[in-house]
């Protein structure tokens, strides 16, 4: 009897050999199962495995399409599958500025002394030292808001903070409201915890507060996950009036909010939702975007009534921080290193947005001048799945809208471009390539 891994390997070999090309549609799972002599449940696992390997992309109602290949195209391949020399990744989004390493190295010297190293390698709890809570309050301050240092908890990363907070607030089988386009990791967390995600309508100002009321009236929401500042993928930031309305709804209905502030350092003049509904908002943040990709330290600003459950979740999940990361962050904040990195990345993001605007002029691109990502509604006749596949064959990785869509809702015909990871010259080259693709219809790229 065939196992799903061996069948997936067979399909992967066909993709690598060029028998299946980017943009090709795989058959419906029932037909696939019949062709390969496997059960329908095995076919489902095969399709999941192919998606996990990054070889296919699927959208509800459209099917599953080949996304990329691991070898060169077969002889006679069309321009649609023309390979590029090296892949430029606009899917992941980890900004690094040239001065980053030197700035961070300067702050670590005192931690590496033998008399200090032993102390900073000892275990630490989720609350951390009081001095670190105090400096972290300054780090997280935004607009007219500064969190109470006593309310700050620490995690071993932003994703770990998210896992702990969601698991503490939403029991298995319960409902978590999320924006109709949301951070993909939230979808994975919900699936692991057995939580039902409820998509909430948005408009040009972000999450619509009345959508929370309507969803809660249909069946209780245990919490709402929201990105009020520089929403990923749309780059929207909620105006003050919208935040006030959302805070009123949360307070009136007694629903806690999980506020994701990971990208908010780029718009730190804007106060968070936590400033408007502090007793109902759990704010999470991290240093991975603000300081360095490999620095695993997350922050949780929790109301007193919810802190106990969150601390228990951090402990049980093994998500408490490393003391070394806490102490390093404390010294970088105290020395002004974090502020200098934030200002450098704010300037860098603005320059990259200018590059994107120049290459994608005339297209339907939505963003913020200080964001590290943008949302591109593709021109007809391109479909997001086919465009992603074509871009991959031209050496550029982009994220399809389906990855951000919640539930069975139809995914917009759009892609998200992460601008932060490539070097500036590589980013310009990638955007030029994508613009050329978008100006040509898929059939224009196919030759006899």
GROMACS .gro file of C-alpha atoms in nm:
model
  448
    1UNK     CA    1   0.000   0.000   0.000
    2UNK     CA    2   0.138   0.340  -0.097
    3UNK     CA    3   0.206   0.591   0.179
    4UNK     CA    4   0.148   0.962   0.126
    5UNK     CA    5   0.518   1.050   0.149
    6UNK     CA    6   0.616   0.821  -0.140
    7UNK     CA    7   0.334   0.956  -0.358
    8UNK     CA    8   0.438   1.312  -0.274
    9UNK     CA    9   0.795   1.222  -0.367
   10UNK     CA   10   0.672   1.099  -0.706
   11UNK     CA   11   0.489   1.425  -0.775
   12UNK     CA   12   0.791   1.625  -0.659
   13UNK     CA   13   1.008   1.435  -0.906
   14UNK     CA   14   0.764   1.517  -1.186
   15UNK     CA   15   0.785   1.884  -1.094
   16UNK     CA   16   1.164   1.876  -1.078
   17UNK     CA   17   1.183   1.705  -1.419
   18UNK     CA   18   0.954   1.961  -1.580
   19UNK     CA   19   0.671   1.716  -1.648
   20UNK     CA   20   0.462   1.941  -1.423
   21UNK     CA   21   0.535   2.309  -1.476
   22UNK     CA   22   0.466   2.619  -1.264
   23UNK     CA   23   0.104   2.719  -1.311
   24UNK     CA   24  -0.008   2.365  -1.402
   25UNK     CA   25  -0.318   2.259  -1.215
   26UNK     CA   26  -0.324   1.929  -1.027
   27UNK     CA   27  -0.637   1.717  -1.065
   28UNK     CA   28  -0.909   1.722  -0.798
   29UNK     CA   29  -0.812   1.504  -0.504
   30UNK     CA   30  -1.070   1.236  -0.584
   31UNK     CA   31  -0.935   1.198  -0.938
   32UNK     CA   32  -0.576   1.208  -0.807
   33UNK     CA   33  -0.657   0.926  -0.564
   34UNK     CA   34  -0.806   0.715  -0.845
   35UNK     CA   35  -0.504   0.767  -1.073
   36UNK     CA   36  -0.257   0.667  -0.803
   37UNK     CA   37  -0.462   0.389  -0.650
   38UNK     CA   38  -0.478   0.547  -0.305
   39UNK     CA   39  -0.751   0.639  -0.059
   40UNK     CA   40  -0.906   0.985  -0.065
   41UNK     CA   41  -0.764   1.060   0.281
   42UNK     CA   42  -0.416   0.969   0.155
   43UNK     CA   43  -0.459   1.206  -0.141
   44UNK     CA   44  -0.548   1.483   0.103
   45UNK     CA   45  -0.225   1.418   0.295
   46UNK     CA   46  -0.027   1.419  -0.031
   47UNK     CA   47  -0.163   1.762  -0.124
   48UNK     CA   48  -0.085   1.895   0.223
   49UNK     CA   49   0.269   1.759   0.201
   50UNK     CA   50   0.328   1.920  -0.140
   51UNK     CA   51   0.209   2.253  -0.003
   52UNK     CA   52   0.432   2.211   0.304
   53UNK     CA   53   0.733   2.158   0.077
   54UNK     CA   54   0.650   2.481  -0.105
   55UNK     CA   55   0.580   2.303  -0.434
   56UNK     CA   56   0.212   2.388  -0.472
   57UNK     CA   57  -0.029   2.664  -0.385
   58UNK     CA   58  -0.407   2.630  -0.363
   59UNK     CA   59  -0.714   2.849  -0.336
   60UNK     CA   60  -1.064   2.743  -0.239
   61UNK     CA   61  -1.279   2.701  -0.548
   62UNK     CA   62  -0.985   2.718  -0.791
   63UNK     CA   63  -0.777   2.413  -0.721
   64UNK     CA   64  -0.412   2.334  -0.653
   65UNK     CA   65  -0.136   2.464  -0.879
   66UNK     CA   66   0.235   2.394  -0.915
   67UNK     CA   67   0.423   2.676  -0.750
   68UNK     CA   68   0.795   2.610  -0.804
   69UNK     CA   69   1.044   2.352  -0.920
   70UNK     CA   70   1.371   2.234  -0.771
   71UNK     CA   71   1.555   2.191  -1.102
   72UNK     CA   72   1.574   2.360  -1.439
   73UNK     CA   73   1.287   2.344  -1.684
   74UNK     CA   74   1.247   2.070  -1.938
   75UNK     CA   75   1.376   2.134  -2.290
   76UNK     CA   76   1.143   2.359  -2.485
   77UNK     CA   77   0.995   2.517  -2.173
   78UNK     CA   78   0.811   2.844  -2.232
   79UNK     CA   79   0.916   3.184  -2.108
   80UNK     CA   80   0.669   3.135  -1.824
   81UNK     CA   81   0.911   2.883  -1.676
   82UNK     CA   82   1.236   3.059  -1.758
   83UNK     CA   83   1.469   3.011  -1.460
   84UNK     CA   84   1.656   3.289  -1.287
   85UNK     CA   85   2.012   3.282  -1.154
   86UNK     CA   86   1.919   3.322  -0.786
   87UNK     CA   87   1.601   3.349  -0.580
   88UNK     CA   88   1.506   3.684  -0.426
   89UNK     CA   89   1.273   3.631  -0.132
   90UNK     CA   90   0.985   3.877  -0.096
   91UNK     CA   91   0.787   3.631   0.118
   92UNK     CA   92   0.984   3.649   0.443
   93UNK     CA   93   1.031   3.998   0.579
   94UNK     CA   94   1.323   4.051   0.819
   95UNK     CA   95   1.476   4.399   0.784
   96UNK     CA   96   1.848   4.439   0.847
   97UNK     CA   97   2.030   4.773   0.816
   98UNK     CA   98   2.407   4.801   0.747
   99UNK     CA   99   2.497   4.943   1.089
  100UNK     CA  100   2.300   4.678   1.277
  101UNK     CA  101   2.576   4.430   1.369
  102UNK     CA  102   2.822   4.697   1.483
  103UNK     CA  103   2.563   4.868   1.702
  104UNK     CA  104   2.458   4.542   1.866
  105UNK     CA  105   2.814   4.424   1.923
  106UNK     CA  106   2.899   4.742   2.114
  107UNK     CA  107   2.634   4.668   2.374
  108UNK     CA  108   2.740   4.313   2.454
  109UNK     CA  109   3.090   4.369   2.588
  110UNK     CA  110   2.998   4.394   2.955
  111UNK     CA  111   2.780   4.083   2.935
  112UNK     CA  112   3.073   3.873   2.814
  113UNK     CA  113   3.296   3.943   3.113
  114UNK     CA  114   3.347   3.626   3.320
  115UNK     CA  115   3.205   3.789   3.633
  116UNK     CA  116   2.883   3.888   3.452
  117UNK     CA  117   2.834   3.592   3.221
  118UNK     CA  118   2.747   3.347   3.497
  119UNK     CA  119   2.469   3.572   3.623
  120UNK     CA  120   2.306   3.630   3.285
  121UNK     CA  121   2.302   3.258   3.204
  122UNK     CA  122   2.086   3.174   3.506
  123UNK     CA  123   1.716   3.090   3.451
  124UNK     CA  124   1.460   3.368   3.473
  125UNK     CA  125   1.082   3.376   3.505
  126UNK     CA  126   0.824   3.529   3.273
  127UNK     CA  127   0.821   3.858   3.467
  128UNK     CA  128   1.197   3.912   3.440
  129UNK     CA  129   1.396   4.155   3.655
  130UNK     CA  130   1.227   4.483   3.748
  131UNK     CA  131   1.499   4.687   3.580
  132UNK     CA  132   1.432   4.506   3.252
  133UNK     CA  133   1.058   4.564   3.286
  134UNK     CA  134   1.128   4.935   3.333
  135UNK     CA  135   1.352   4.967   3.025
  136UNK     CA  136   1.108   4.755   2.824
  137UNK     CA  137   0.828   4.998   2.908
  138UNK     CA  138   1.036   5.271   2.743
  139UNK     CA  139   1.105   5.045   2.444
  140UNK     CA  140   0.734   4.969   2.391
  141UNK     CA  141   0.609   5.325   2.449
  142UNK     CA  142   0.420   5.473   2.153
  143UNK     CA  143   0.236   5.799   2.104
  144UNK     CA  144   0.111   5.917   2.442
  145UNK     CA  145   0.110   5.560   2.582
  146UNK     CA  146   0.369   5.390   2.803
  147UNK     CA  147   0.282   5.054   2.958
  148UNK     CA  148   0.294   4.993   3.332
  149UNK     CA  149   0.629   4.813   3.377
  150UNK     CA  150   0.472   4.576   3.630
  151UNK     CA  151   0.232   4.452   3.363
  152UNK     CA  152   0.511   4.343   3.122
  153UNK     CA  153   0.583   3.972   3.078
  154UNK     CA  154   0.852   3.817   2.860
  155UNK     CA  155   0.853   3.524   2.617
  156UNK     CA  156   1.119   3.347   2.415
  157UNK     CA  157   0.993   3.514   2.097
  158UNK     CA  158   0.699   3.690   1.937
  159UNK     CA  159   0.541   3.370   1.810
  160UNK     CA  160   0.582   3.209   2.150
  161UNK     CA  161   0.411   3.509   2.307
  162UNK     CA  162   0.126   3.474   2.059
  163UNK     CA  163   0.090   3.102   2.129
  164UNK     CA  164   0.082   3.158   2.504
  165UNK     CA  165  -0.169   3.443   2.495
  166UNK     CA  166  -0.410   3.271   2.258
  167UNK     CA  167  -0.395   2.943   2.449
  168UNK     CA  168  -0.457   3.130   2.775
  169UNK     CA  169  -0.756   3.327   2.647
  170UNK     CA  170  -0.930   3.088   2.408
  171UNK     CA  171  -1.011   2.728   2.509
  172UNK     CA  172  -1.013   2.445   2.251
  173UNK     CA  173  -1.326   2.450   2.038
  174UNK     CA  174  -1.396   2.818   2.114
  175UNK     CA  175  -1.403   3.111   1.870
  176UNK     CA  176  -1.132   3.369   1.805
  177UNK     CA  177  -1.227   3.669   1.594
  178UNK     CA  178  -0.962   3.781   1.343
  179UNK     CA  179  -0.947   4.033   1.063
  180UNK     CA  180  -1.061   3.875   0.735
  181UNK     CA  181  -0.702   3.903   0.613
  182UNK     CA  182  -0.466   3.811   0.893
  183UNK     CA  183  -0.114   3.706   0.992
  184UNK     CA  184  -0.072   3.345   0.870
  185UNK     CA  185   0.089   3.225   1.195
  186UNK     CA  186  -0.241   3.292   1.374
  187UNK     CA  187  -0.403   3.037   1.145
  188UNK     CA  188  -0.142   2.778   1.237
  189UNK     CA  189  -0.177   2.851   1.609
  190UNK     CA  190  -0.554   2.815   1.590
  191UNK     CA  191  -0.528   2.485   1.403
  192UNK     CA  192  -0.286   2.346   1.661
  193UNK     CA  193  -0.504   2.453   1.955
  194UNK     CA  194  -0.833   2.342   1.799
  195UNK     CA  195  -0.969   2.698   1.788
  196UNK     CA  196  -1.222   2.824   1.535
  197UNK     CA  197  -1.120   3.143   1.357
  198UNK     CA  198  -1.403   3.383   1.277
  199UNK     CA  199  -1.325   3.631   0.994
  200UNK     CA  200  -1.425   3.989   1.075
  201UNK     CA  201  -1.495   4.245   0.803
  202UNK     CA  202  -1.255   4.529   0.732
  203UNK     CA  203  -1.265   4.855   0.540
  204UNK     CA  204  -1.012   5.124   0.455
  205UNK     CA  205  -0.968   5.210   0.824
  206UNK     CA  206  -0.910   4.854   0.940
  207UNK     CA  207  -1.127   4.621   1.146
  208UNK     CA  208  -1.493   4.728   1.159
  209UNK     CA  209  -1.609   4.735   1.525
  210UNK     CA  210  -1.965   4.644   1.429
  211UNK     CA  211  -1.834   4.323   1.274
  212UNK     CA  212  -1.715   4.220   1.621
  213UNK     CA  213  -2.062   4.284   1.761
  214UNK     CA  214  -2.232   4.084   1.486
  215UNK     CA  215  -1.998   3.787   1.520
  216UNK     CA  216  -2.034   3.785   1.898
  217UNK     CA  217  -2.412   3.798   1.870
  218UNK     CA  218  -2.410   3.493   1.641
  219UNK     CA  219  -2.197   3.292   1.888
  220UNK     CA  220  -1.970   3.418   2.167
  221UNK     CA  221  -1.617   3.523   2.081
  222UNK     CA  222  -1.361   3.443   2.349
  223UNK     CA  223  -1.113   3.699   2.212
  224UNK     CA  224  -1.028   3.911   1.908
  225UNK     CA  225  -0.685   3.916   1.742
  226UNK     CA  226  -0.613   4.249   1.573
  227UNK     CA  227  -0.324   4.442   1.415
  228UNK     CA  228  -0.419   4.810   1.456
  229UNK     CA  229  -0.088   4.956   1.334
  230UNK     CA  230   0.071   4.858   1.000
  231UNK     CA  231  -0.154   4.560   0.951
  232UNK     CA  232   0.007   4.261   0.783
  233UNK     CA  233  -0.056   4.230   0.486
  234UNK     CA  234  -0.250   4.553   0.417
  235UNK     CA  235  -0.027   4.810   0.597
  236UNK     CA  236  -0.339   4.982   0.735
  237UNK     CA  237  -0.326   5.176   1.061
  238UNK     CA  238  -0.650   5.245   1.248
  239UNK     CA  239  -0.725   5.614   1.308
  240UNK     CA  240  -0.799   5.727   1.662
  241UNK     CA  241  -1.175   5.738   1.609
  242UNK     CA  242  -1.181   5.377   1.490
  243UNK     CA  243  -0.969   5.266   1.786
  244UNK     CA  244  -1.206   5.441   2.025
  245UNK     CA  245  -1.508   5.267   1.872
  246UNK     CA  246  -1.339   4.929   1.883
  247UNK     CA  247  -1.237   4.984   2.247
  248UNK     CA  248  -1.598   5.072   2.335
  249UNK     CA  249  -1.724   4.750   2.176
  250UNK     CA  250  -1.466   4.533   2.353
  251UNK     CA  251  -1.537   4.693   2.689
  252UNK     CA  252  -1.914   4.672   2.651
  253UNK     CA  253  -1.910   4.307   2.542
  254UNK     CA  254  -1.633   4.201   2.779
  255UNK     CA  255  -1.417   4.057   2.500
  256UNK     CA  256  -1.037   4.063   2.539
  257UNK     CA  257  -0.825   4.175   2.245
  258UNK     CA  258  -0.487   4.034   2.144
  259UNK     CA  259  -0.306   4.328   1.987
  260UNK     CA  260  -0.013   4.238   1.760
  261UNK     CA  261   0.231   4.530   1.764
  262UNK     CA  262   0.531   4.362   1.600
  263UNK     CA  263   0.549   4.613   1.310
  264UNK     CA  264   0.432   4.914   1.509
  265UNK     CA  265   0.786   5.045   1.575
  266UNK     CA  266   0.774   5.186   1.221
  267UNK     CA  267   0.480   5.408   1.324
  268UNK     CA  268   0.566   5.468   1.688
  269UNK     CA  269   0.393   5.804   1.693
  270UNK     CA  270   0.060   5.617   1.690
  271UNK     CA  271  -0.080   5.490   2.021
  272UNK     CA  272  -0.195   5.127   2.042
  273UNK     CA  273  -0.538   4.987   2.111
  274UNK     CA  274  -0.403   4.912   2.461
  275UNK     CA  275  -0.407   5.288   2.526
  276UNK     CA  276  -0.784   5.296   2.473
  277UNK     CA  277  -0.885   4.967   2.639
  278UNK     CA  278  -0.602   4.873   2.877
  279UNK     CA  279  -0.817   4.645   3.091
  280UNK     CA  280  -0.926   4.441   2.789
  281UNK     CA  281  -0.614   4.441   2.568
  282UNK     CA  282  -0.315   4.208   2.574
  283UNK     CA  283  -0.039   4.362   2.361
  284UNK     CA  284   0.232   4.142   2.214
  285UNK     CA  285   0.556   4.255   2.051
  286UNK     CA  286   0.906   4.124   1.984
  287UNK     CA  287   1.258   4.228   1.890
  288UNK     CA  288   1.286   4.020   1.571
  289UNK     CA  289   1.184   4.302   1.334
  290UNK     CA  290   1.279   4.599   1.550
  291UNK     CA  291   1.632   4.481   1.639
  292UNK     CA  292   1.749   4.155   1.475
  293UNK     CA  293   1.586   3.849   1.315
  294UNK     CA  294   1.764   3.594   1.533
  295UNK     CA  295   1.702   3.773   1.864
  296UNK     CA  296   1.434   3.565   2.033
  297UNK     CA  297   1.261   3.787   2.283
  298UNK     CA  298   0.889   3.859   2.299
  299UNK     CA  299   0.690   4.102   2.512
  300UNK     CA  300   0.341   4.066   2.657
  301UNK     CA  301   0.166   4.363   2.819
  302UNK     CA  302  -0.118   4.197   3.009
  303UNK     CA  303  -0.399   4.336   3.226
  304UNK     CA  304  -0.370   4.218   3.585
  305UNK     CA  305  -0.683   4.005   3.557
  306UNK     CA  306  -0.534   3.801   3.269
  307UNK     CA  307  -0.167   3.791   3.366
  308UNK     CA  308  -0.186   3.476   3.580
  309UNK     CA  309  -0.324   3.258   3.303
  310UNK     CA  310  -0.072   3.393   3.053
  311UNK     CA  311   0.222   3.329   3.288
  312UNK     CA  312   0.096   2.972   3.336
  313UNK     CA  313   0.077   2.926   2.957
  314UNK     CA  314   0.430   3.062   2.909
  315UNK     CA  315   0.564   2.820   3.170
  316UNK     CA  316   0.375   2.513   3.053
  317UNK     CA  317   0.469   2.574   2.690
  318UNK     CA  318   0.837   2.622   2.770
  319UNK     CA  319   0.812   2.975   2.629
  320UNK     CA  320   0.980   3.173   2.907
  321UNK     CA  321   1.273   3.385   2.785
  322UNK     CA  322   1.646   3.334   2.811
  323UNK     CA  323   1.799   3.571   3.065
  324UNK     CA  324   2.085   3.656   2.828
  325UNK     CA  325   1.837   3.796   2.571
  326UNK     CA  326   1.663   3.996   2.845
  327UNK     CA  327   1.986   4.147   2.970
  328UNK     CA  328   2.110   4.224   2.618
  329UNK     CA  329   1.785   4.400   2.531
  330UNK     CA  330   1.802   4.595   2.858
  331UNK     CA  331   2.152   4.723   2.781
  332UNK     CA  332   2.070   4.806   2.418
  333UNK     CA  333   1.765   5.003   2.526
  334UNK     CA  334   1.952   5.184   2.804
  335UNK     CA  335   2.238   5.276   2.565
  336UNK     CA  336   2.005   5.409   2.295
  337UNK     CA  337   2.095   5.129   2.053
  338UNK     CA  338   1.733   5.022   2.000
  339UNK     CA  339   1.630   5.381   1.924
  340UNK     CA  340   1.909   5.418   1.667
  341UNK     CA  341   1.811   5.090   1.498
  342UNK     CA  342   1.444   5.189   1.491
  343UNK     CA  343   1.524   5.523   1.331
  344UNK     CA  344   1.753   5.355   1.076
  345UNK     CA  345   1.482   5.105   0.983
  346UNK     CA  346   1.220   5.376   0.956
  347UNK     CA  347   1.444   5.552   0.702
  348UNK     CA  348   1.522   5.224   0.526
  349UNK     CA  349   1.153   5.131   0.496
  350UNK     CA  350   1.076   5.470   0.343
  351UNK     CA  351   1.349   5.427   0.081
  352UNK     CA  352   1.228   5.077  -0.006
  353UNK     CA  353   0.872   5.202  -0.042
  354UNK     CA  354   0.997   5.464  -0.285
  355UNK     CA  355   1.166   5.188  -0.486
  356UNK     CA  356   0.844   4.987  -0.491
  357UNK     CA  357   0.639   5.290  -0.592
  358UNK     CA  358   0.874   5.364  -0.883
  359UNK     CA  359   0.867   5.010  -1.022
  360UNK     CA  360   0.497   4.942  -0.961
  361UNK     CA  361   0.359   5.280  -1.070
  362UNK     CA  362   0.022   5.240  -1.240
  363UNK     CA  363  -0.065   4.918  -1.057
  364UNK     CA  364  -0.316   4.881  -0.770
  365UNK     CA  365  -0.068   4.875  -0.482
  366UNK     CA  366  -0.173   4.951  -0.124
  367UNK     CA  367   0.080   5.036   0.146
  368UNK     CA  368   0.209   5.291   0.393
  369UNK     CA  369   0.518   5.505   0.319
  370UNK     CA  370   0.684   5.367   0.634
  371UNK     CA  371   0.584   5.000   0.600
  372UNK     CA  372   0.810   4.710   0.505
  373UNK     CA  373   0.540   4.537   0.298
  374UNK     CA  374   0.279   4.620   0.038
  375UNK     CA  375  -0.039   4.461  -0.095
  376UNK     CA  376  -0.071   4.428  -0.472
  377UNK     CA  377  -0.406   4.361  -0.638
  378UNK     CA  378  -0.298   4.200  -0.961
  379UNK     CA  379  -0.417   4.314  -1.303
  380UNK     CA  380  -0.629   4.086  -1.519
  381UNK     CA  381  -0.593   3.823  -1.651
  382UNK     CA  382  -0.337   3.722  -1.389
  383UNK     CA  383  -0.452   3.498  -1.105
  384UNK     CA  384  -0.258   3.507  -0.780
  385UNK     CA  385  -0.168   3.138  -0.795
  386UNK     CA  386  -0.037   3.159  -1.153
  387UNK     CA  387   0.148   3.484  -1.082
  388UNK     CA  388   0.320   3.332  -0.777
  389UNK     CA  389   0.429   3.035  -0.986
  390UNK     CA  390   0.556   3.253  -1.269
  391UNK     CA  391   0.741   3.481  -1.027
  392UNK     CA  392   0.904   3.178  -0.864
  393UNK     CA  393   1.033   3.059  -1.200
  394UNK     CA  394   1.181   3.403  -1.254
  395UNK     CA  395   1.359   3.379  -0.921
  396UNK     CA  396   1.128   3.591  -0.706
  397UNK     CA  397   0.926   3.459  -0.413
  398UNK     CA  398   0.601   3.639  -0.326
  399UNK     CA  399   0.320   3.551  -0.086
  400UNK     CA  400  -0.029   3.483  -0.231
  401UNK     CA  401  -0.342   3.627  -0.074
  402UNK     CA  402  -0.465   3.277   0.011
  403UNK     CA  403  -0.204   3.256   0.286
  404UNK     CA  404  -0.368   3.549   0.467
  405UNK     CA  405  -0.732   3.455   0.404
  406UNK     CA  406  -0.937   3.304   0.687
  407UNK     CA  407  -1.160   3.001   0.643
  408UNK     CA  408  -1.339   2.926   0.319
  409UNK     CA  409  -1.364   3.290   0.216
  410UNK     CA  410  -1.255   3.361  -0.141
  411UNK     CA  411  -0.901   3.496  -0.150
  412UNK     CA  412  -0.851   3.831  -0.324
  413UNK     CA  413  -0.656   3.826  -0.646
  414UNK     CA  414  -0.353   3.977  -0.478
  415UNK     CA  415  -0.004   3.912  -0.341
  416UNK     CA  416   0.193   4.055  -0.052
  417UNK     CA  417   0.543   4.181  -0.118
  418UNK     CA  418   0.786   4.184   0.175
  419UNK     CA  419   1.040   4.459   0.108
  420UNK     CA  420   1.268   4.420   0.409
  421UNK     CA  421   1.488   4.116   0.347
  422UNK     CA  422   1.673   4.162   0.012
  423UNK     CA  423   1.960   4.403  -0.040
  424UNK     CA  424   1.840   4.726  -0.207
  425UNK     CA  425   1.980   4.636  -0.550
  426UNK     CA  426   1.823   4.289  -0.535
  427UNK     CA  427   1.489   4.437  -0.428
  428UNK     CA  428   1.495   4.675  -0.726
  429UNK     CA  429   1.575   4.389  -0.961
  430UNK     CA  430   1.297   4.173  -0.819
  431UNK     CA  431   1.037   4.450  -0.843
  432UNK     CA  432   1.137   4.521  -1.204
  433UNK     CA  433   1.092   4.153  -1.284
  434UNK     CA  434   0.748   4.143  -1.122
  435UNK     CA  435   0.638   4.457  -1.305
  436UNK     CA  436   0.740   4.305  -1.640
  437UNK     CA  437   0.546   3.989  -1.558
  438UNK     CA  438   0.236   4.182  -1.458
  439UNK     CA  439   0.239   4.385  -1.779
  440UNK     CA  440   0.230   4.065  -1.984
  441UNK     CA  441  -0.066   3.829  -1.989
  442UNK     CA  442   0.021   3.468  -1.903
  443UNK     CA  443  -0.056   3.353  -2.256
  444UNK     CA  444   0.184   3.615  -2.393
  445UNK     CA  445   0.466   3.431  -2.221
  446UNK     CA  446   0.397   3.097  -2.385
  447UNK     CA  447   0.574   3.025  -2.710
  448UNK     CA  448   0.521   2.740  -2.958
   0.00000   0.00000   0.00000
